[in-house]
mmCIF file of C-alpha atoms in Angstrom:
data_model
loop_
_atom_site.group_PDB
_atom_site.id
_atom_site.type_symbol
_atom_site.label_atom_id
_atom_site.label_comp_id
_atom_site.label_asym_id
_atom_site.label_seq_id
_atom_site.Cartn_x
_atom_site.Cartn_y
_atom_site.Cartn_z
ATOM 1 C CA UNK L 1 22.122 -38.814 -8.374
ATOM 2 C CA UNK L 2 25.399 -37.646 -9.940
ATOM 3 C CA UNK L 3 23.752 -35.247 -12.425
ATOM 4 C CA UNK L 4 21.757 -33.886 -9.892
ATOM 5 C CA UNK L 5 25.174 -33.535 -8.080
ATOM 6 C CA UNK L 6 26.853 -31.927 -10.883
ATOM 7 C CA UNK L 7 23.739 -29.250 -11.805
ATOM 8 C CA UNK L 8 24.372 -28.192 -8.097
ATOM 9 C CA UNK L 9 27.598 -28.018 -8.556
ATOM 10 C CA UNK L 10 27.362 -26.113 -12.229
ATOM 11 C CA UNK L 11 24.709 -24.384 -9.935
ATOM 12 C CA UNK L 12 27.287 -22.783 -7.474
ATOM 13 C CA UNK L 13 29.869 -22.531 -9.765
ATOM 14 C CA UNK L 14 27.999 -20.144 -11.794
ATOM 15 C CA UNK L 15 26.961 -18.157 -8.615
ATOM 16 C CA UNK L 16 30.249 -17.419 -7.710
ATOM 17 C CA UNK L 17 31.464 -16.491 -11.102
ATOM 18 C CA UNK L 18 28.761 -13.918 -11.597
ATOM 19 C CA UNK L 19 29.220 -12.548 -8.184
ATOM 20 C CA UNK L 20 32.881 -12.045 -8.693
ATOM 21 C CA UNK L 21 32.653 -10.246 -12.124
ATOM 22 C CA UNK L 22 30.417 -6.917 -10.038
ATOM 23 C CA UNK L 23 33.734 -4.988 -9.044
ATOM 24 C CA UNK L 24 33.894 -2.204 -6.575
ATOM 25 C CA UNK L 25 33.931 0.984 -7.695
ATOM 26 C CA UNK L 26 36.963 2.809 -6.274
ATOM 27 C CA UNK L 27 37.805 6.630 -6.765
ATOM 28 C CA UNK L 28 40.740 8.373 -5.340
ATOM 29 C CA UNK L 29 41.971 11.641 -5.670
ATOM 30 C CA UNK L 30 45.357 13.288 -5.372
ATOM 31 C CA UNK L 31 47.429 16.204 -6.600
ATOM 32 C CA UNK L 32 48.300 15.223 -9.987
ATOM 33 C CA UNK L 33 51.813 17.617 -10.092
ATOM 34 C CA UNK L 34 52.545 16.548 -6.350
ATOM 35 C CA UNK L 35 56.190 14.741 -6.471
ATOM 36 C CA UNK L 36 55.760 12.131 -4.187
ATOM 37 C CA UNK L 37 59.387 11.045 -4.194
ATOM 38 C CA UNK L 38 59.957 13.695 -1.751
ATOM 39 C CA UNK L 39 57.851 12.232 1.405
ATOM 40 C CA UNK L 40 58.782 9.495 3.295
ATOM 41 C CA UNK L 41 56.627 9.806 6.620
ATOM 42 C CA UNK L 42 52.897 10.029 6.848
ATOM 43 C CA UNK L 43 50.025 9.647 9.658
ATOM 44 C CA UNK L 44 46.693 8.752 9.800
ATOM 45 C CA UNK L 45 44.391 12.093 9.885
ATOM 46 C CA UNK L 46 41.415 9.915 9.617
ATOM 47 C CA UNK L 47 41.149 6.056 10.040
ATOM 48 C CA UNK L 48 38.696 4.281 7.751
ATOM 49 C CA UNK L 49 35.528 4.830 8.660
ATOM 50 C CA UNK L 50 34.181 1.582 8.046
ATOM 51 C CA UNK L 51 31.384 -0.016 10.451
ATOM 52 C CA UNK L 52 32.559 -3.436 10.027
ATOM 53 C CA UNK L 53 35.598 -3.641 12.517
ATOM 54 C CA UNK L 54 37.483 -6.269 10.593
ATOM 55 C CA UNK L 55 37.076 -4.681 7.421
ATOM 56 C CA UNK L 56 38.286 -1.592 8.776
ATOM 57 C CA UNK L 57 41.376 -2.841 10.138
ATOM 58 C CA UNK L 58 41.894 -4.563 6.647
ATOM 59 C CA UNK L 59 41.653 -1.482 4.721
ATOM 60 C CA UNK L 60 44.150 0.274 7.446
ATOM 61 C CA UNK L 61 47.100 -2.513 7.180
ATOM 62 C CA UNK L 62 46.692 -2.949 2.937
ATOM 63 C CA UNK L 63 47.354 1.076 2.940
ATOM 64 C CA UNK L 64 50.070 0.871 5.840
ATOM 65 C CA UNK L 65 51.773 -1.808 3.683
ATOM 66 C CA UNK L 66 51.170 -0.042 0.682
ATOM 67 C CA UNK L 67 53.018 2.811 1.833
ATOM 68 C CA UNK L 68 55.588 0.900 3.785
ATOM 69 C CA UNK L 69 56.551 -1.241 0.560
ATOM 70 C CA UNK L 70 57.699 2.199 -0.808
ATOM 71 C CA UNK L 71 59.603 3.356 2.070
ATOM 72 C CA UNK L 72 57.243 5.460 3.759
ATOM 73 C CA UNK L 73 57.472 5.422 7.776
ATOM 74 C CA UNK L 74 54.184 5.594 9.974
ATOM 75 C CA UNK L 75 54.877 8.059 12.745
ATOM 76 C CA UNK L 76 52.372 9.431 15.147
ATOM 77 C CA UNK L 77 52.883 13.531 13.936
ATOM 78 C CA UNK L 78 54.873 15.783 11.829
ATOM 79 C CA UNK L 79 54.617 13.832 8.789
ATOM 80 C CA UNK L 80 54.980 14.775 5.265
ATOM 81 C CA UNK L 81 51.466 13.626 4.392
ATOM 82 C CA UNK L 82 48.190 12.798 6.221
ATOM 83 C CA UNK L 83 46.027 10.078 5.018
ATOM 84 C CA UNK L 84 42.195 9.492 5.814
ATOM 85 C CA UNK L 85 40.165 7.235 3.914
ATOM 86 C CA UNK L 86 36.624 6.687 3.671
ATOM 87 C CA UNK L 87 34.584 3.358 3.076
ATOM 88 C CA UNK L 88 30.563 2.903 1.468
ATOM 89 C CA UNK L 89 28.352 0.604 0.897
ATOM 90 C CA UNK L 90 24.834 0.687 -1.000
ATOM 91 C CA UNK L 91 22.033 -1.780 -0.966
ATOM 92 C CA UNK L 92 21.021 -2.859 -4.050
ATOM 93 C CA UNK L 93 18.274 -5.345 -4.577
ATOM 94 C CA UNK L 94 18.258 -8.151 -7.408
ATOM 95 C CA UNK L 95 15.797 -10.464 -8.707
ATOM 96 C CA UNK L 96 17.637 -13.380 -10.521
ATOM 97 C CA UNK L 97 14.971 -15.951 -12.030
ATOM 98 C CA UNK L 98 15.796 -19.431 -13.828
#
């Protein structure tokens, strides 16, 4: 009974671990000679567009901290900088024997 226990356990273990080493593939883009020292407010042009409501607002606060931990201030217009991000997902299908 314990080794059965512990193969189910090794079992999981290994699931997790393989599952955690496929990273997301993030891009960005920016002007490169931009001096961003210089702006200190910025506004949302686009929100996330993200089906998944909680992942959307996720995405949102990680960028308003983000910004916030380097002094910018969120302000409804007239900022120095609009931000819009965009979120994707792609189905892939995987066939994992034993």
């Amino acid at each position: 009974m314990q080794s059965l226990r512990t193969t189910i356990l090794l079992m999981l273990l290994s699931t997790f671990a393989a599952g955690s080493l496929m990273a997301q593939k993030v891009n960005t883009d920016y002007d490169k000679k931009a001096d961003f020292s210089h702006y200190k407010t910025y506004t949302w042009a686009r929100e996330p567009n993200i089906q998944n409501p909680l992942l959307r607002q996720r995405v949102k606060d990680d960028i308003d901290t983000q910004l916030t931990a380097k002094g910018w201030q969120l302000v409804p217009d007239n900022a120095d900088v609009a931000i819009s991000a965009n979120g994707a997902t792609k189905d892939q299908q995987t066939l994992e024997t034993f």
